[in-house]
mmCIF file of C-alpha atoms and ligand atoms in Angstrom:
data_model
loop_
_atom_site.group_PDB
_atom_site.id
_atom_site.type_symbol
_atom_site.label_atom_id
_atom_site.label_comp_id
_atom_site.label_asym_id
_atom_site.label_seq_id
_atom_site.Cartn_x
_atom_site.Cartn_y
_atom_site.Cartn_z
ATOM 1 C CA MET A 1 27.005 1.716 0.146
ATOM 2 C CA PRO A 2 23.396 1.722 -1.052
ATOM 3 C CA ALA A 3 22.217 4.847 -2.884
ATOM 4 C CA PRO A 4 20.621 7.427 -0.562
ATOM 5 C CA PRO A 5 16.838 7.637 -0.626
ATOM 6 C CA THR A 6 15.445 9.807 -3.416
ATOM 7 C CA LEU A 7 12.852 11.247 -1.083
ATOM 8 C CA GLU A 8 12.935 11.197 2.671
ATOM 9 C CA LEU A 9 10.445 12.363 5.283
ATOM 10 C CA ARG A 10 12.108 12.741 8.671
ATOM 11 C CA ASP A 11 9.789 13.054 11.646
ATOM 12 C CA VAL A 12 7.340 15.223 9.746
ATOM 13 C CA VAL A 13 4.602 16.733 11.901
ATOM 14 C CA VAL A 14 1.609 18.433 10.289
ATOM 15 C CA SER A 15 -1.458 19.853 12.036
ATOM 16 C CA HIS A 16 -4.699 21.168 10.677
ATOM 17 C CA GLY A 17 -5.745 23.791 13.161
ATOM 18 C CA ARG A 18 -5.252 22.181 16.537
ATOM 19 C CA ARG A 19 -5.509 18.672 15.254
ATOM 20 C CA ARG A 20 -2.300 16.808 14.606
ATOM 21 C CA VAL A 21 -2.667 14.878 11.362
ATOM 22 C CA LEU A 22 0.863 13.519 10.854
ATOM 23 C CA HIS A 23 2.798 12.364 13.912
ATOM 24 C CA ALA A 24 6.568 12.438 13.404
ATOM 25 C CA LEU A 25 6.127 10.567 10.166
ATOM 26 C CA ARG A 26 9.201 8.819 8.786
ATOM 27 C CA LEU A 27 9.439 7.364 5.328
ATOM 28 C CA ASP A 28 12.128 6.900 2.761
ATOM 29 C CA VAL A 29 11.601 6.305 -0.903
ATOM 30 C CA ARG A 30 14.398 4.433 -2.636
ATOM 31 C CA PRO A 31 15.630 5.065 -6.161
ATOM 32 C CA GLY A 32 13.429 3.434 -8.787
ATOM 33 C CA GLU A 33 10.946 1.764 -6.446
ATOM 34 C CA LEU A 34 7.168 1.759 -6.464
ATOM 35 C CA LEU A 35 6.220 2.458 -2.870
ATOM 36 C CA VAL A 36 2.534 2.195 -2.048
ATOM 37 C CA VAL A 37 1.320 3.931 1.091
ATOM 38 C CA VAL A 38 -1.948 2.388 2.150
ATOM 39 C CA GLY A 39 -4.244 3.609 4.890
ATOM 40 C CA PRO A 40 -7.939 4.112 5.557
ATOM 41 C CA SER A 41 -9.641 7.266 4.439
ATOM 42 C CA GLY A 42 -8.638 10.115 6.774
ATOM 43 C CA SER A 43 -5.362 8.505 7.863
ATOM 44 C CA GLY A 44 -3.307 11.368 6.388
ATOM 45 C CA LYS A 45 -2.247 10.099 2.949
ATOM 46 C CA THR A 46 -3.021 13.268 1.006
ATOM 47 C CA THR A 47 -1.560 15.420 3.757
ATOM 48 C CA MET A 48 1.656 13.375 3.634
ATOM 49 C CA LEU A 49 2.051 13.796 -0.136
ATOM 50 C CA ARG A 50 1.239 17.496 0.078
ATOM 51 C CA ALA A 51 3.829 17.935 2.827
ATOM 52 C CA ALA A 52 6.439 16.158 0.679
ATOM 53 C CA ALA A 53 5.556 18.367 -2.285
ATOM 54 C CA GLY A 54 5.685 21.551 -0.205
ATOM 55 C CA LEU A 55 1.968 22.269 -0.531
ATOM 56 C CA GLU A 56 1.364 21.757 3.180
ATOM 57 C CA PRO A 57 3.455 23.572 5.799
ATOM 58 C CA VAL A 58 5.123 21.275 8.331
ATOM 59 C CA ASP A 59 5.203 22.087 12.055
ATOM 60 C CA SER A 60 8.494 20.274 12.445
ATOM 61 C CA GLY A 61 10.611 17.640 10.738
ATOM 62 C CA ARG A 62 12.431 17.689 7.417
ATOM 63 C CA VAL A 63 11.892 16.733 3.805
ATOM 64 C CA LEU A 64 14.946 15.667 1.780
ATOM 65 C CA ILE A 65 15.272 15.070 -1.950
ATOM 66 C CA ASP A 66 18.407 13.220 -3.055
ATOM 67 C CA GLY A 67 19.886 14.096 0.330
ATOM 68 C CA ASP A 68 19.204 17.841 0.046
ATOM 69 C CA ASP A 69 17.027 19.514 2.661
ATOM 70 C CA VAL A 70 14.072 21.066 0.800
ATOM 71 C CA THR A 71 11.899 21.741 3.850
ATOM 72 C CA GLY A 72 11.915 25.470 3.121
ATOM 73 C CA THR A 73 11.837 25.147 -0.673
ATOM 74 C CA PRO A 74 8.660 26.230 -2.502
ATOM 75 C CA PRO A 75 6.715 23.481 -4.347
ATOM 76 C CA GLY A 76 7.731 24.643 -7.841
ATOM 77 C CA ASP A 77 11.413 24.162 -7.018
ATOM 78 C CA ARG A 78 11.112 20.708 -5.448
ATOM 79 C CA ASP A 79 11.404 18.590 -8.543
ATOM 80 C CA LEU A 80 8.475 16.352 -7.603
ATOM 81 C CA ALA A 81 5.501 15.635 -9.859
ATOM 82 C CA MET A 82 2.218 15.165 -8.035
ATOM 83 C CA VAL A 83 -0.864 13.670 -9.666
ATOM 84 C CA PHE A 84 -3.997 14.420 -7.701
ATOM 85 C CA ALA A 85 -7.072 12.225 -7.479
ATOM 86 C CA ASP A 86 -9.087 14.813 -9.417
ATOM 87 C CA LEU A 87 -6.287 15.000 -12.062
ATOM 88 C CA ALA A 88 -6.561 18.824 -12.257
ATOM 89 C CA LEU A 89 -6.580 18.927 -16.069
ATOM 90 C CA LEU A 90 -7.251 22.187 -17.906
ATOM 91 C CA PRO A 91 -10.698 21.587 -19.427
ATOM 92 C CA HIS A 92 -10.517 24.182 -22.212
ATOM 93 C CA LEU A 93 -7.255 22.786 -23.622
ATOM 94 C CA ASP A 94 -6.516 19.745 -25.756
ATOM 95 C CA VAL A 95 -4.423 16.750 -24.746
ATOM 96 C CA ALA A 96 -1.137 18.055 -26.172
ATOM 97 C CA ALA A 97 -1.535 21.410 -24.432
ATOM 98 C CA ASN A 98 -2.404 19.746 -21.132
ATOM 99 C CA ILE A 99 0.683 17.549 -21.291
ATOM 100 C CA GLY A 100 2.998 20.380 -22.302
ATOM 101 C CA PHE A 101 1.533 23.316 -20.434
ATOM 102 C CA GLY A 102 3.567 22.985 -17.256
ATOM 103 C CA GLU A 103 6.881 22.748 -19.077
ATOM 104 C CA LEU A 104 6.071 25.770 -21.230
ATOM 105 C CA ALA A 105 5.095 27.698 -18.129
ATOM 106 C CA ARG A 106 8.457 26.768 -16.626
ATOM 107 C CA GLY A 107 10.143 28.326 -19.630
ATOM 108 C CA ALA A 108 11.059 25.296 -21.745
ATOM 109 C CA ARG A 109 11.422 25.872 -25.498
ATOM 110 C CA ARG A 110 8.257 25.309 -27.508
ATOM 111 C CA ARG A 111 9.856 23.064 -30.098
ATOM 112 C CA GLU A 112 11.498 20.899 -27.475
ATOM 113 C CA VAL A 113 8.251 20.590 -25.518
ATOM 114 C CA ARG A 114 6.360 19.597 -28.658
ATOM 115 C CA ALA A 115 8.835 16.820 -29.399
ATOM 116 C CA ARG A 116 8.718 15.482 -25.866
ATOM 117 C CA VAL A 117 4.918 15.606 -25.758
ATOM 118 C CA LYS A 118 4.837 13.428 -28.862
ATOM 119 C CA GLU A 119 7.277 10.967 -27.432
ATOM 120 C CA VAL A 120 5.544 10.678 -24.051
ATOM 121 C CA ALA A 121 2.077 10.534 -25.656
ATOM 122 C CA ALA A 122 3.182 7.411 -27.523
ATOM 123 C CA ASP A 123 4.111 5.698 -24.244
ATOM 124 C CA PHE A 124 0.674 6.383 -22.831
ATOM 125 C CA ALA A 125 -1.291 5.510 -25.997
ATOM 126 C CA LEU A 126 -2.375 9.111 -26.503
ATOM 127 C CA THR A 127 -0.903 9.774 -29.947
ATOM 128 C CA ASP A 128 -4.262 9.755 -31.716
ATOM 129 C CA LEU A 129 -5.868 11.963 -29.085
ATOM 130 C CA LEU A 130 -3.399 14.845 -28.950
ATOM 131 C CA ARG A 131 -5.770 17.364 -30.552
ATOM 132 C CA ARG A 132 -8.814 16.364 -28.573
ATOM 133 C CA ARG A 133 -10.104 18.497 -25.720
ATOM 134 C CA VAL A 134 -9.653 16.702 -22.422
ATOM 135 C CA THR A 135 -13.337 17.078 -21.553
ATOM 136 C CA ARG A 136 -14.059 14.744 -24.495
ATOM 137 C CA LEU A 137 -11.943 11.935 -23.071
ATOM 138 C CA SER A 138 -12.981 8.927 -21.023
ATOM 139 C CA GLY A 139 -11.872 8.684 -17.400
ATOM 140 C CA GLY A 140 -9.079 6.276 -18.287
ATOM 141 C CA GLU A 141 -7.775 8.548 -21.035
ATOM 142 C CA GLN A 142 -7.809 11.570 -18.744
ATOM 143 C CA GLN A 143 -5.861 9.484 -16.272
ATOM 144 C CA ARG A 144 -3.199 8.828 -18.885
ATOM 145 C CA VAL A 145 -2.983 12.525 -19.758
ATOM 146 C CA ALA A 146 -2.295 13.351 -16.118
ATOM 147 C CA LEU A 147 0.481 10.742 -15.949
ATOM 148 C CA ALA A 148 2.003 11.901 -19.245
ATOM 149 C CA ARG A 149 2.040 15.478 -17.986
ATOM 150 C CA ALA A 150 3.881 14.353 -14.854
ATOM 151 C CA VAL A 151 6.459 12.486 -16.948
ATOM 152 C CA LEU A 152 7.209 15.547 -19.029
ATOM 153 C CA ARG A 153 8.616 17.174 -15.960
ATOM 154 C CA ARG A 154 11.364 14.546 -15.475
ATOM 155 C CA PRO A 155 10.911 14.792 -11.699
ATOM 156 C CA ALA A 156 13.104 13.230 -9.033
ATOM 157 C CA ALA A 157 10.013 11.320 -7.858
ATOM 158 C CA TYR A 158 6.318 10.933 -8.659
ATOM 159 C CA LEU A 159 3.633 11.378 -6.022
ATOM 160 C CA LEU A 160 0.311 9.839 -7.009
ATOM 161 C CA ASP A 161 -2.739 10.495 -4.853
ATOM 162 C CA GLU A 162 -5.259 7.666 -5.331
ATOM 163 C CA PRO A 163 -4.892 7.836 -9.110
ATOM 164 C CA LEU A 164 -6.878 4.659 -9.723
ATOM 165 C CA SER A 165 -9.618 4.872 -7.121
ATOM 166 C CA HIS A 166 -12.256 6.490 -9.287
ATOM 167 C CA LEU A 167 -11.770 4.109 -12.225
ATOM 168 C CA ASP A 168 -13.986 1.092 -12.798
ATOM 169 C CA PRO A 169 -12.309 -2.319 -12.323
ATOM 170 C CA VAL A 170 -11.377 -2.862 -15.992
ATOM 171 C CA LEU A 171 -9.839 0.587 -16.375
ATOM 172 C CA ARG A 172 -8.091 0.157 -13.075
ATOM 173 C CA GLU A 173 -6.256 -2.904 -14.383
ATOM 174 C CA GLU A 174 -5.197 -0.864 -17.397
ATOM 175 C CA ALA A 175 -4.099 2.050 -15.251
ATOM 176 C CA ARG A 176 -1.894 -0.237 -13.172
ATOM 177 C CA THR A 177 -0.008 -0.960 -16.354
ATOM 178 C CA GLN A 178 0.297 2.772 -16.988
ATOM 179 C CA VAL A 179 1.814 3.269 -13.554
ATOM 180 C CA GLN A 180 4.375 0.620 -14.475
ATOM 181 C CA VAL A 181 5.135 2.545 -17.663
ATOM 182 C CA LEU A 182 5.682 5.625 -15.560
ATOM 183 C CA ARG A 183 8.175 4.040 -13.199
ATOM 184 C CA GLU A 184 10.084 2.159 -15.875
ATOM 185 C CA ARG A 185 10.412 5.184 -18.071
ATOM 186 C CA ASP A 186 13.131 7.173 -16.352
ATOM 187 C CA GLY A 187 13.854 5.310 -13.146
ATOM 188 C CA ALA A 188 12.331 7.931 -10.835
ATOM 189 C CA PRO A 189 10.574 6.296 -7.881
ATOM 190 C CA VAL A 190 6.802 6.397 -7.599
ATOM 191 C CA VAL A 191 4.938 6.935 -4.344
ATOM 192 C CA LEU A 192 1.330 5.941 -4.773
ATOM 193 C CA VAL A 193 -1.189 6.335 -1.975
ATOM 194 C CA THR A 194 -4.390 4.364 -1.805
ATOM 195 C CA HIS A 195 -7.021 3.262 0.674
ATOM 196 C CA ASP A 196 -7.223 -0.087 -1.133
ATOM 197 C CA PRO A 197 -4.979 -2.784 0.395
ATOM 198 C CA HIS A 198 -5.592 -5.089 -2.545
ATOM 199 C CA GLU A 199 -4.114 -2.483 -4.860
ATOM 200 C CA ALA A 200 -1.175 -2.026 -2.494
ATOM 201 C CA LEU A 201 -0.284 -5.719 -2.418
ATOM 202 C CA ALA A 202 -0.775 -6.088 -6.154
ATOM 203 C CA MET A 203 1.390 -3.181 -7.255
ATOM 204 C CA ALA A 204 4.011 -2.344 -4.668
ATOM 205 C CA ASP A 205 7.693 -3.141 -4.401
ATOM 206 C CA ARG A 206 7.264 -2.010 -0.800
ATOM 207 C CA VAL A 207 4.113 -1.261 1.132
ATOM 208 C CA ALA A 208 3.929 1.326 3.925
ATOM 209 C CA VAL A 209 0.861 1.116 6.131
ATOM 210 C CA LEU A 210 -0.415 4.437 7.459
ATOM 211 C CA ARG A 211 -2.699 4.589 10.443
ATOM 212 C CA GLU A 212 -3.881 7.833 12.013
ATOM 213 C CA GLY A 213 -0.875 9.789 10.788
ATOM 214 C CA ARG A 214 1.754 7.191 11.658
ATOM 215 C CA ILE A 215 3.543 4.661 9.492
ATOM 216 C CA VAL A 216 3.014 1.412 11.370
ATOM 217 C CA GLN A 217 4.850 -0.965 9.034
ATOM 218 C CA VAL A 218 6.986 -0.880 5.902
ATOM 219 C CA GLY A 219 7.947 -3.988 3.971
ATOM 220 C CA THR A 220 7.485 -6.012 0.814
ATOM 221 C CA PRO A 221 3.897 -7.104 0.182
ATOM 222 C CA GLU A 222 4.895 -10.568 1.303
ATOM 223 C CA GLU A 223 6.438 -9.330 4.562
ATOM 224 C CA VAL A 224 3.466 -7.156 5.434
ATOM 225 C CA TYR A 225 1.027 -9.917 4.611
ATOM 226 C CA SER A 226 2.842 -12.764 6.300
ATOM 227 C CA SER A 227 4.188 -10.874 9.343
ATOM 228 C CA PRO A 228 1.848 -7.984 10.115
ATOM 229 C CA ALA A 229 3.327 -5.709 12.784
ATOM 230 C CA ASP A 230 0.079 -5.407 14.705
ATOM 231 C CA THR A 231 -3.567 -6.385 14.688
ATOM 232 C CA PHE A 232 -4.511 -3.293 12.685
ATOM 233 C CA VAL A 233 -2.249 -4.315 9.794
ATOM 234 C CA ALA A 234 -3.385 -7.931 10.166
ATOM 235 C CA ARG A 235 -7.021 -6.899 9.713
ATOM 236 C CA PHE A 236 -6.522 -4.120 7.195
ATOM 237 C CA VAL A 237 -4.069 -5.625 4.688
ATOM 238 C CA GLY A 238 -5.206 -8.643 2.737
ATOM 239 C CA PRO A 239 -8.115 -9.864 0.656
ATOM 240 C CA LEU A 240 -9.860 -10.765 3.924
ATOM 241 C CA PRO A 241 -9.082 -9.587 7.467
ATOM 242 C CA MET A 242 -7.054 -11.945 9.643
ATOM 243 C CA ASN A 243 -9.175 -13.811 12.211
ATOM 244 C CA LEU A 244 -8.328 -12.779 15.756
ATOM 245 C CA LEU A 245 -9.150 -15.149 18.603
ATOM 246 C CA THR A 246 -9.099 -13.670 22.070
ATOM 247 C CA ARG A 247 -6.963 -15.185 24.775
ATOM 248 C CA GLU A 248 -5.850 -14.029 28.205
ATOM 249 C CA ASP A 249 -2.688 -12.242 27.107
ATOM 250 C CA GLY A 250 -3.850 -10.799 23.804
ATOM 251 C CA HIS A 251 -4.896 -12.336 20.510
ATOM 252 C CA VAL A 252 -4.015 -15.255 18.306
ATOM 253 C CA GLY A 253 -4.425 -14.560 14.603
ATOM 254 C CA VAL A 254 -4.991 -16.923 11.711
ATOM 255 C CA ARG A 255 -5.658 -16.057 8.059
ATOM 256 C CA PRO A 256 -8.906 -17.369 6.526
ATOM 257 C CA GLU A 257 -6.951 -19.493 4.029
ATOM 258 C CA HIS A 258 -5.172 -21.242 6.900
ATOM 259 C CA VAL A 259 -8.336 -22.320 8.690
ATOM 260 C CA ARG A 260 -9.710 -25.740 7.708
ATOM 261 C CA LEU A 261 -12.216 -28.227 8.960
ATOM 262 C CA GLY A 262 -10.336 -29.867 11.844
ATOM 263 C CA ASP A 263 -10.687 -30.315 15.550
ATOM 264 C CA ASP A 264 -9.468 -27.265 17.445
ATOM 265 C CA LEU A 265 -12.645 -25.209 17.885
ATOM 266 C CA ASP A 266 -16.444 -25.636 17.621
ATOM 267 C CA ALA A 267 -18.150 -23.314 15.169
ATOM 268 C CA ARG A 268 -21.573 -22.574 13.753
ATOM 269 C CA ILE A 269 -21.923 -21.535 10.093
ATOM 270 C CA GLU A 270 -23.576 -18.109 9.869
ATOM 271 C CA ARG A 271 -23.100 -17.031 6.269
ATOM 272 C CA VAL A 272 -21.614 -18.441 3.057
ATOM 273 C CA GLU A 273 -20.439 -16.128 0.261
ATOM 274 C CA HIS A 274 -19.632 -17.066 -3.294
ATOM 275 C CA ALA A 275 -16.072 -16.133 -4.331
ATOM 276 C CA GLY A 276 -15.296 -17.834 -7.638
ATOM 277 C CA THR A 277 -13.974 -21.343 -7.047
ATOM 278 C CA GLU A 278 -14.145 -20.787 -3.314
ATOM 279 C CA ALA A 279 -16.704 -20.100 -0.651
ATOM 280 C CA VAL A 280 -15.980 -17.551 2.051
ATOM 281 C CA VAL A 281 -17.552 -19.084 5.130
ATOM 282 C CA HIS A 282 -18.432 -16.956 8.161
ATOM 283 C CA THR A 283 -18.743 -18.740 11.483
ATOM 284 C CA THR A 284 -19.156 -17.920 15.149
ATOM 285 C CA THR A 285 -17.139 -19.616 17.858
ATOM 286 C CA GLU A 286 -16.766 -19.186 21.607
ATOM 287 C CA ARG A 287 -13.569 -17.229 20.911
ATOM 288 C CA GLY A 288 -15.152 -14.844 18.424
ATOM 289 C CA PRO A 289 -16.110 -14.881 14.743
ATOM 290 C CA VAL A 290 -13.918 -16.919 12.384
ATOM 291 C CA VAL A 291 -13.890 -16.704 8.584
ATOM 292 C CA LEU A 292 -12.447 -19.428 6.385
ATOM 293 C CA ARG A 293 -12.184 -20.265 2.706
ATOM 294 C CA LEU A 294 -13.308 -23.624 1.379
ATOM 295 C CA PRO A 295 -13.652 -25.021 -2.125
ATOM 296 C CA TRP A 296 -17.124 -24.085 -3.366
ATOM 297 C CA GLY A 297 -18.090 -27.746 -3.708
ATOM 298 C CA GLU A 298 -17.223 -28.426 -0.055
ATOM 299 C CA ARG A 299 -19.113 -25.544 1.516
ATOM 300 C CA PRO A 300 -21.279 -26.327 4.524
ATOM 301 C CA ALA A 301 -24.832 -25.036 4.909
ATOM 302 C CA VAL A 302 -25.865 -22.117 7.085
ATOM 303 C CA GLY A 303 -26.723 -23.421 10.546
ATOM 304 C CA ASP A 304 -24.364 -26.420 10.333
ATOM 305 C CA ARG A 305 -22.069 -27.093 13.252
ATOM 306 C CA VAL A 306 -18.493 -27.905 12.366
ATOM 307 C CA ARG A 307 -15.091 -28.051 13.995
ATOM 308 C CA LEU A 308 -12.299 -25.802 12.775
ATOM 309 C CA GLY A 309 -8.574 -26.420 12.842
ATOM 310 C CA TRP A 310 -5.208 -25.039 11.777
ATOM 311 C CA SER A 311 -1.580 -25.888 12.073
ATOM 312 C CA ARG A 312 0.477 -24.024 14.637
ATOM 313 C CA GLU A 313 2.936 -22.651 12.102
ATOM 314 C CA HIS A 314 0.138 -20.498 10.681
ATOM 315 C CA LEU A 315 -0.727 -18.802 13.958
ATOM 316 C CA HIS A 316 0.259 -15.201 14.709
ATOM 317 C CA ALA A 317 0.534 -13.995 18.299
ATOM 318 C CA PHE A 318 -0.270 -10.422 19.381
ATOM 319 C CA ASP A 319 0.003 -8.829 22.819
ATOM 320 C CA ARG A 320 -2.773 -6.942 24.645
ATOM 321 C CA ASP A 321 -1.877 -3.751 22.793
ATOM 322 C CA GLY A 322 -2.172 -5.572 19.502
ATOM 323 C CA ARG A 323 1.566 -5.690 18.778
ATOM 324 C CA ARG A 324 3.046 -8.708 17.115
ATOM 325 C CA LEU A 325 4.932 -11.104 19.388
ATOM 326 C CA SER A 326 7.617 -13.330 17.847
ATOM 327 C CA ARG A 327 8.523 -13.839 14.225
HETATM 328 P P1 LIG B 1 -6.513 10.732 3.498
HETATM 329 O O1 LIG B 1 -5.914 11.297 2.265
HETATM 330 O O2 LIG B 1 -5.741 9.563 4.061
HETATM 331 O O3 LIG B 1 -7.958 10.385 3.352
HETATM 332 P P2 LIG B 1 -6.156 13.406 4.556
HETATM 333 O O4 LIG B 1 -4.678 13.635 4.540
HETATM 334 O O5 LIG B 1 -6.949 14.012 3.474
HETATM 335 O O6 LIG B 1 -6.418 11.832 4.659
HETATM 336 O O7 LIG B 1 -6.738 13.918 5.914
HETATM 337 C C1 LIG B 1 -6.217 13.539 7.175
HETATM 338 C C2 LIG B 1 -7.027 14.228 8.245
HETATM 339 O O8 LIG B 1 -6.850 15.634 8.160
HETATM 340 C C3 LIG B 1 -8.514 13.991 8.121
HETATM 341 O O9 LIG B 1 -9.026 13.831 9.404
HETATM 342 C C4 LIG B 1 -9.035 15.249 7.491
HETATM 343 O O10 LIG B 1 -10.344 15.481 7.882
HETATM 344 C C5 LIG B 1 -8.073 16.293 8.001
HETATM 345 N N1 LIG B 1 -7.883 17.377 7.020
HETATM 346 C C6 LIG B 1 -7.417 17.238 5.766
HETATM 347 N N2 LIG B 1 -7.295 18.436 5.161
HETATM 348 C C7 LIG B 1 -7.699 19.365 6.047
HETATM 349 C C8 LIG B 1 -7.785 20.805 6.041
HETATM 350 N N3 LIG B 1 -7.438 21.509 4.985
HETATM 351 N N4 LIG B 1 -8.259 21.399 7.173
HETATM 352 C C9 LIG B 1 -8.593 20.678 8.256
HETATM 353 N N5 LIG B 1 -8.512 19.350 8.335
HETATM 354 C C10 LIG B 1 -8.074 18.690 7.261
HETATM 355 MG MG1 LIG B 2 -6.694 11.591 0.346
#
């Protein structure tokens, strides 16, 4: 039998005032995995993590950790480490104190905490910064302090709320590595939420797509990308949205990389964008706008008329409600 999920949300409902923010949300986090929950801003990502951590009361549903019902358990006793987007570091303290503070407050022995802080600091390249006040650190360094502090807790699972979103692209690459360090360190699963689908595909073992308080699809990055459950996922997840062509009974979808110059549909070139070795070409057709990628050297000019084509195996069919048909 497979190991039970480390963390499980069973039909969790959360409302803010009269507004329902999470609708019977179900999610399970497996031992050791990096699960990325991706959804647009306002879809309920922070609320979901806060509900799991016990910081947000649930109207109904259950939260389980290693199979134990913790729905009524206060946050401090839930054995989850949450890293917030704003990091919540203590500005008047140095790096070592920030990493160790929580454990000391929970009653751990000073000498033991000091030893563990040293050990964890080495993993996050903070050894030379231990005596520095956190306000004197760069954004990337502060990020690492927040992760190191979470590790010190030896939680059952890590909950990371958009930990990379405020970093510039170079630091973000580095921070992705740090998240890997985190999950490889003690085998506790990591739940990371982000509004950035690129980040989700790049990092996740499994991706869960959240839309308006509901998980609409869970799968490997490849599954979610190649078989999106509905037109929302098809448009939201990927470097470019899937093209959707209207037809009587719904939509036919085709990814920009699967459209070529061919002879299925007339198109007019509206806009050409530079994207490294490729051009992203925006066209209009009688069945709606279509975007395709072409080698930069083969890009057409704005105003040109071309014919577009694809092979049938690359088409996705969706019904009138946007749900995937077949495959
Ligand atoms: P996300 O993290 O995906 O951006 P949130 O979980 O923060 O989404 O918010 C989900 C919805 O709940 C949003 O519409 C937001 O405005 C609303 N919301 C969040 N926190 C509160 C709160 N404390 N009071 C009222 N509404 C809230
Ligand atoms: Mg949020």
